[in-house]
mmCIF file of C-alpha atoms in Angstrom:
data_model
loop_
_atom_site.group_PDB
_atom_site.id
_atom_site.type_symbol
_atom_site.label_atom_id
_atom_site.label_comp_id
_atom_site.label_asym_id
_atom_site.label_seq_id
_atom_site.Cartn_x
_atom_site.Cartn_y
_atom_site.Cartn_z
ATOM 1 C CA MET A 1 -17.253 0.298 66.409
ATOM 2 C CA ASP A 2 -14.055 0.226 64.326
ATOM 3 C CA LYS A 3 -12.236 -2.150 66.464
ATOM 4 C CA LEU A 4 -15.631 -4.409 66.728
ATOM 5 C CA TRP A 5 -15.919 -4.523 62.843
ATOM 6 C CA ALA A 6 -12.062 -5.240 62.492
ATOM 7 C CA HIS A 7 -12.466 -7.838 65.077
ATOM 8 C CA LEU A 8 -15.468 -9.359 63.130
ATOM 9 C CA ILE A 9 -13.824 -9.320 59.736
ATOM 10 C CA GLU A 10 -10.505 -10.593 60.966
ATOM 11 C CA VAL A 11 -9.231 -13.263 58.709
ATOM 12 C CA GLN A 12 -7.891 -16.511 60.120
ATOM 13 C CA PRO A 13 -5.211 -18.710 58.462
ATOM 14 C CA ASP A 14 -6.324 -21.683 56.519
ATOM 15 C CA PRO A 15 -6.926 -24.855 58.529
ATOM 16 C CA ASP A 16 -4.702 -27.714 58.243
ATOM 17 C CA PRO A 17 -6.010 -30.382 55.853
ATOM 18 C CA TRP A 18 -6.292 -32.861 58.733
ATOM 19 C CA VAL A 19 -8.403 -30.457 60.619
ATOM 20 C CA VAL A 20 -10.805 -30.235 57.637
ATOM 21 C CA LEU A 21 -11.136 -34.030 57.168
ATOM 22 C CA VAL A 22 -11.499 -34.832 60.755
ATOM 23 C CA SER A 23 -14.161 -32.282 61.334
ATOM 24 C CA ALA A 24 -15.820 -33.698 58.220
ATOM 25 C CA LEU A 25 -15.779 -37.307 59.804
ATOM 26 C CA VAL A 26 -17.113 -36.218 63.155
ATOM 27 C CA ALA A 27 -19.835 -34.231 61.606
ATOM 28 C CA LEU A 28 -20.742 -37.534 59.487
ATOM 29 C CA ALA A 29 -20.499 -39.620 62.520
ATOM 30 C CA ILE A 30 -22.882 -37.313 64.404
ATOM 31 C CA VAL A 31 -25.380 -37.307 61.710
ATOM 32 C CA GLY A 32 -24.943 -41.063 60.729
ATOM 33 C CA PHE A 33 -25.343 -42.729 64.173
ATOM 34 C CA ARG A 34 -28.659 -42.772 65.905
ATOM 35 C CA LEU A 35 -27.706 -41.602 69.449
ATOM 36 C CA PRO A 36 -25.586 -38.369 68.436
ATOM 37 C CA TRP A 37 -28.044 -37.595 65.997
ATOM 38 C CA GLN A 38 -31.195 -37.817 68.478
ATOM 39 C CA LEU A 39 -29.069 -35.448 70.792
ATOM 40 C CA SER A 40 -28.218 -32.885 67.950
ATOM 41 C CA ARG A 41 -31.125 -33.096 65.585
ATOM 42 C CA GLY A 42 -32.684 -30.287 67.313
ATOM 43 C CA LEU A 43 -30.056 -27.816 65.898
ATOM 44 C CA ILE A 44 -31.365 -28.804 62.339
ATOM 45 C CA THR A 45 -34.719 -28.095 63.690
ATOM 46 C CA ILE A 46 -33.637 -24.537 64.608
ATOM 47 C CA ALA A 47 -32.355 -23.963 61.141
ATOM 48 C CA HIS A 48 -35.433 -25.651 59.523
ATOM 49 C CA GLU A 49 -37.841 -23.267 61.308
ATOM 50 C CA GLY A 50 -35.522 -20.338 60.980
ATOM 51 C CA GLY A 51 -35.896 -21.110 57.256
ATOM 52 C CA HIS A 52 -39.662 -20.914 57.383
ATOM 53 C CA ALA A 53 -39.607 -17.664 59.550
ATOM 54 C CA LEU A 54 -37.098 -15.819 57.478
ATOM 55 C CA MET A 55 -38.889 -16.570 54.277
ATOM 56 C CA ALA A 56 -42.153 -15.582 55.760
ATOM 57 C CA LEU A 57 -40.652 -12.236 56.528
ATOM 58 C CA LEU A 58 -39.067 -11.747 53.187
ATOM 59 C CA THR A 59 -42.537 -12.532 51.539
ATOM 60 C CA ARG A 60 -44.267 -10.057 53.819
ATOM 61 C CA ARG A 61 -46.326 -12.666 55.488
ATOM 62 C CA LYS A 62 -47.270 -12.023 59.235
ATOM 63 C CA LEU A 63 -44.998 -14.196 61.435
ATOM 64 C CA GLU A 64 -47.022 -15.375 64.599
ATOM 65 C CA GLY A 65 -44.129 -17.245 66.301
ATOM 66 C CA ILE A 66 -42.051 -20.432 66.311
ATOM 67 C CA ARG A 67 -42.380 -23.375 68.766
ATOM 68 C CA LEU A 68 -39.798 -25.897 69.257
ATOM 69 C CA HIS A 69 -40.609 -29.167 70.700
ATOM 70 C CA SER A 70 -38.768 -31.826 72.796
ATOM 71 C CA ASP A 71 -39.173 -34.553 70.069
ATOM 72 C CA THR A 72 -36.963 -32.293 67.952
ATOM 73 C CA SER A 73 -39.881 -31.267 65.908
ATOM 74 C CA GLY A 74 -41.052 -27.542 65.302
ATOM 75 C CA VAL A 75 -43.858 -25.428 63.670
ATOM 76 C CA THR A 76 -43.747 -22.051 62.580
ATOM 77 C CA VAL A 77 -47.070 -20.090 62.467
ATOM 78 C CA THR A 78 -47.696 -17.407 59.793
ATOM 79 C CA ARG A 79 -50.902 -15.535 58.721
ATOM 80 C CA GLY A 80 -51.571 -14.267 55.279
ATOM 81 C CA ARG A 81 -53.014 -15.467 51.999
ATOM 82 C CA PRO A 82 -53.276 -19.365 52.175
ATOM 83 C CA HIS A 83 -52.327 -19.597 48.637
ATOM 84 C CA GLY A 84 -49.723 -17.846 46.402
ATOM 85 C CA PRO A 85 -46.079 -17.495 46.045
ATOM 86 C CA GLY A 86 -45.375 -16.209 49.499
ATOM 87 C CA MET A 87 -47.138 -19.413 51.069
ATOM 88 C CA VAL A 88 -45.269 -21.595 48.607
ATOM 89 C CA LEU A 89 -41.633 -20.129 49.415
ATOM 90 C CA THR A 90 -42.402 -20.041 53.020
ATOM 91 C CA ALA A 91 -43.168 -23.883 52.918
ATOM 92 C CA MET A 92 -40.399 -24.754 50.589
ATOM 93 C CA ALA A 93 -37.827 -22.951 52.805
ATOM 94 C CA GLY A 94 -37.542 -25.288 55.820
ATOM 95 C CA TYR A 95 -36.069 -28.212 54.447
ATOM 96 C CA LEU A 96 -33.715 -26.274 52.120
ATOM 97 C CA ALA A 97 -32.585 -23.823 55.178
ATOM 98 C CA PRO A 98 -29.910 -26.166 56.904
ATOM 99 C CA SER A 99 -28.209 -27.095 53.525
ATOM 100 C CA LEU A 100 -28.324 -23.662 52.281
ATOM 101 C CA LEU A 101 -27.069 -22.084 55.504
ATOM 102 C CA GLY A 102 -24.448 -24.804 55.672
ATOM 103 C CA LEU A 103 -23.219 -23.539 52.200
ATOM 104 C CA ALA A 104 -23.042 -20.111 53.100
ATOM 105 C CA ALA A 105 -21.133 -20.945 56.395
ATOM 106 C CA ALA A 106 -18.764 -23.063 54.193
ATOM 107 C CA TRP A 107 -18.115 -19.868 52.080
ATOM 108 C CA LEU A 108 -17.390 -17.782 55.262
ATOM 109 C CA THR A 109 -15.051 -20.426 56.386
ATOM 110 C CA GLU A 110 -13.108 -20.846 53.374
ATOM 111 C CA GLN A 111 -12.726 -16.986 53.414
ATOM 112 C CA GLY A 112 -11.297 -17.313 56.915
ATOM 113 C CA ARG A 113 -14.179 -15.223 58.475
ATOM 114 C CA VAL A 114 -14.791 -17.646 61.431
ATOM 115 C CA THR A 115 -15.340 -14.801 63.954
ATOM 116 C CA LEU A 116 -17.990 -13.305 61.331
ATOM 117 C CA LEU A 117 -19.576 -16.583 61.265
ATOM 118 C CA ILE A 118 -19.870 -17.383 64.852
ATOM 119 C CA TRP A 119 -21.448 -13.747 65.600
ATOM 120 C CA THR A 120 -23.876 -14.280 62.725
ATOM 121 C CA VAL A 121 -24.920 -17.537 64.356
ATOM 122 C CA LEU A 122 -25.497 -15.710 67.332
ATOM 123 C CA LEU A 123 -27.398 -12.860 65.757
ATOM 124 C CA PHE A 124 -29.574 -15.454 64.195
ATOM 125 C CA LEU A 125 -30.259 -17.265 67.482
ATOM 126 C CA VAL A 126 -31.134 -14.014 69.174
ATOM 127 C CA CYS A 127 -33.775 -13.069 66.329
ATOM 128 C CA MET A 128 -35.185 -16.382 66.710
ATOM 129 C CA LEU A 129 -35.510 -16.286 70.453
ATOM 130 C CA LEU A 130 -37.532 -13.060 69.988
ATOM 131 C CA LEU A 131 -39.996 -15.317 68.094
ATOM 132 C CA ILE A 132 -40.218 -18.328 70.361
ATOM 133 C CA ARG A 133 -43.716 -18.931 71.781
ATOM 134 C CA ASN A 134 -42.893 -21.921 74.170
ATOM 135 C CA LEU A 135 -40.530 -22.563 77.062
ATOM 136 C CA TYR A 136 -38.801 -25.519 75.770
ATOM 137 C CA GLY A 137 -37.915 -23.757 72.622
ATOM 138 C CA ALA A 138 -36.519 -20.687 74.598
ATOM 139 C CA LEU A 139 -34.343 -22.891 76.653
ATOM 140 C CA ILE A 140 -32.772 -24.832 73.731
ATOM 141 C CA LEU A 141 -31.862 -21.391 71.992
ATOM 142 C CA LEU A 142 -30.670 -19.783 75.150
ATOM 143 C CA ALA A 143 -28.408 -23.041 75.684
ATOM 144 C CA THR A 144 -27.433 -23.126 72.137
ATOM 145 C CA GLY A 145 -26.754 -19.374 71.925
ATOM 146 C CA GLY A 146 -24.834 -19.508 75.453
ATOM 147 C CA ALA A 147 -22.499 -22.333 74.144
ATOM 148 C CA VAL A 148 -21.906 -20.322 70.852
ATOM 149 C CA PHE A 149 -21.219 -16.941 73.022
ATOM 150 C CA ALA A 150 -18.722 -18.986 75.296
ATOM 151 C CA LEU A 151 -16.987 -20.354 72.347
ATOM 152 C CA SER A 152 -16.566 -16.837 70.984
ATOM 153 C CA MET A 153 -15.433 -15.540 73.976
ATOM 154 C CA TYR A 154 -13.204 -17.887 75.650
ATOM 155 C CA ALA A 155 -11.973 -20.422 73.219
ATOM 156 C CA PRO A 156 -8.754 -19.969 71.365
ATOM 157 C CA SER A 157 -8.853 -19.340 67.539
ATOM 158 C CA HIS A 158 -7.843 -22.673 66.346
ATOM 159 C CA VAL A 159 -10.522 -24.335 68.745
ATOM 160 C CA GLN A 160 -13.088 -21.967 67.145
ATOM 161 C CA GLN A 161 -11.951 -22.727 63.857
ATOM 162 C CA ALA A 162 -12.331 -26.454 64.347
ATOM 163 C CA ALA A 163 -15.724 -26.108 66.170
ATOM 164 C CA ALA A 164 -16.907 -23.716 63.055
ATOM 165 C CA LEU A 165 -15.666 -26.485 60.466
ATOM 166 C CA VAL A 166 -17.687 -29.199 62.167
ATOM 167 C CA ALA A 167 -20.764 -26.974 62.517
ATOM 168 C CA VAL A 168 -20.423 -26.142 58.866
ATOM 169 C CA TRP A 169 -20.388 -30.050 57.804
ATOM 170 C CA PHE A 170 -23.084 -30.869 60.342
ATOM 171 C CA LEU A 171 -25.340 -28.420 58.912
ATOM 172 C CA LEU A 172 -24.437 -29.757 54.934
ATOM 173 C CA PHE A 173 -24.683 -33.401 56.082
ATOM 174 C CA GLY A 174 -27.770 -32.725 58.652
ATOM 175 C CA GLY A 175 -29.717 -31.356 55.778
ATOM 176 C CA VAL A 176 -29.939 -34.681 54.086
ATOM 177 C CA ARG A 177 -31.160 -36.793 56.924
ATOM 178 C CA PRO A 178 -34.447 -35.368 57.653
ATOM 179 C CA ILE A 179 -35.351 -35.538 53.849
ATOM 180 C CA LEU A 180 -34.685 -39.223 53.694
ATOM 181 C CA GLU A 181 -36.592 -39.492 56.919
ATOM 182 C CA LEU A 182 -39.671 -37.577 55.433
ATOM 183 C CA GLN A 183 -39.717 -39.803 52.377
ATOM 184 C CA HIS A 184 -39.758 -42.861 54.716
ATOM 185 C CA LYS A 185 -42.758 -41.432 56.652
ATOM 186 C CA ARG A 186 -44.527 -40.544 53.514
ATOM 187 C CA ARG A 187 -44.198 -43.986 52.289
ATOM 188 C CA ARG A 188 -45.880 -45.217 55.524
ATOM 189 C CA ARG A 189 -48.385 -42.646 55.127
ATOM 190 C CA GLN A 190 -47.261 -40.914 58.356
ATOM 191 C CA ALA A 191 -46.623 -37.371 57.192
ATOM 192 C CA ARG A 192 -49.889 -36.163 55.337
ATOM 193 C CA ASP A 193 -49.072 -32.561 56.655
ATOM 194 C CA SER A 194 -45.521 -32.446 55.830
ATOM 195 C CA ASP A 195 -43.885 -29.448 53.907
ATOM 196 C CA ALA A 196 -43.812 -31.543 50.800
ATOM 197 C CA ASP A 197 -47.437 -32.632 51.092
ATOM 198 C CA GLN A 198 -48.575 -28.872 51.850
ATOM 199 C CA LEU A 199 -46.677 -27.785 48.733
ATOM 200 C CA ALA A 200 -48.587 -30.462 46.596
ATOM 201 C CA ARG A 201 -51.787 -29.125 47.804
ATOM 202 C CA LEU A 202 -50.599 -25.484 46.944
ATOM 203 C CA THR A 203 -49.320 -26.331 43.497
ATOM 204 C CA VAL A 204 -49.926 -28.836 40.636
ATOM 205 C CA LEU A 205 -46.901 -30.804 41.395
ATOM 206 C CA PRO A 206 -46.800 -33.880 43.556
ATOM 207 C CA GLY A 207 -45.216 -34.312 46.888
ATOM 208 C CA GLY A 208 -42.729 -36.702 45.933
ATOM 209 C CA PHE A 209 -41.341 -34.066 43.556
ATOM 210 C CA TYR A 210 -40.715 -31.601 46.403
ATOM 211 C CA VAL A 211 -38.711 -34.343 48.146
ATOM 212 C CA PHE A 212 -36.756 -35.075 45.189
ATOM 213 C CA PHE A 213 -36.048 -31.070 44.926
ATOM 214 C CA PHE A 214 -35.114 -30.854 48.528
ATOM 215 C CA LEU A 215 -32.727 -33.816 48.193
ATOM 216 C CA LEU A 216 -31.105 -32.598 45.144
ATOM 217 C CA VAL A 217 -30.295 -29.062 46.600
ATOM 218 C CA SER A 218 -28.966 -30.742 49.693
ATOM 219 C CA VAL A 219 -26.497 -33.069 47.862
ATOM 220 C CA LEU A 220 -25.507 -30.146 45.847
ATOM 221 C CA SER A 221 -24.834 -28.124 48.747
ATOM 222 C CA ILE A 222 -22.690 -30.648 50.187
ATOM 223 C CA ALA A 223 -20.786 -31.077 46.852
ATOM 224 C CA PHE A 224 -20.230 -27.227 46.566
ATOM 225 C CA GLY A 225 -19.436 -26.889 50.300
ATOM 226 C CA ALA A 226 -16.851 -29.777 49.928
ATOM 227 C CA TYR A 227 -15.401 -27.786 47.056
ATOM 228 C CA LEU A 228 -14.786 -24.734 48.876
ATOM 229 C CA MET A 229 -13.527 -26.378 52.008
ATOM 230 C CA ASN A 230 -11.416 -28.730 49.845
ATOM 231 C CA PRO A 231 -8.079 -29.205 52.001
ATOM 232 C CA LEU A 232 -6.116 -30.456 49.308
ATOM 233 C CA PRO A 233 -3.741 -28.074 47.239
#
C-alpha cells in the first residue's frame, strides 16, 4: 500500500510550454468543430450526470440510477422531497460539474499529480458504473474507463501528461458549449424541462438567471484554470 500511495502521489515535472498550448488548441478544436464535438460530447454528459448524482448523495437524496443515451443526453433519477435546498442543489450541479471538475483537474495537473488525476477519474467512472441503469450507458463507461486504464498502465509518463492536459482543457471548454446550446434551445422553446427551467419552478428566479450563472461559473473556471496551467514564466 505504501508503494501504491507513493506511485499515486508521484510528482511529474512541469510540461514544456508548447505542450500546454498545443493541448489547449486541440481541446478547443474538439469542442469548437461539429464532428469531433458530436463524438466527444458524451464525455461531458458523463460529467454532467455525475455532478447530479454526487450532489444528490451529498444532500442525502435517494439515488435511483443514471442513464446515458446514444444522442449524448442523460438523466439522473433521484427520490426525496420535490422541493427544498437538496433538490435545488442537485438540479444546479449538472451544468456546473464539467467546469468545476476541469478546474480541480487543472489544480492537480499544475501540482504535477497526473497519476493521481488519472486514478481519480477511474474511481469516478467505476462509481458511476455501479449506478448505471441502461446498457448503452454501461458500454460507454466501460469503454471510457478501459481507455483511461490502458493510458495509466501502458503509456509513458509524458504521454499521460499530454493526455491529461487535453482532458483538462476539454472539460473546461466543454463546460461552456452545452450551456450555450441550452440557451439556444430555450429561445426556441425546446427545453421546457431543462435544469434551468426546473430551477425556475423550484425558486423565485427565472430560468435565464440560472443559464447566466452556469455560464459565469464556466467562464471563470476557464480563466482560473488557464491561470493555474499558465505555461509562461
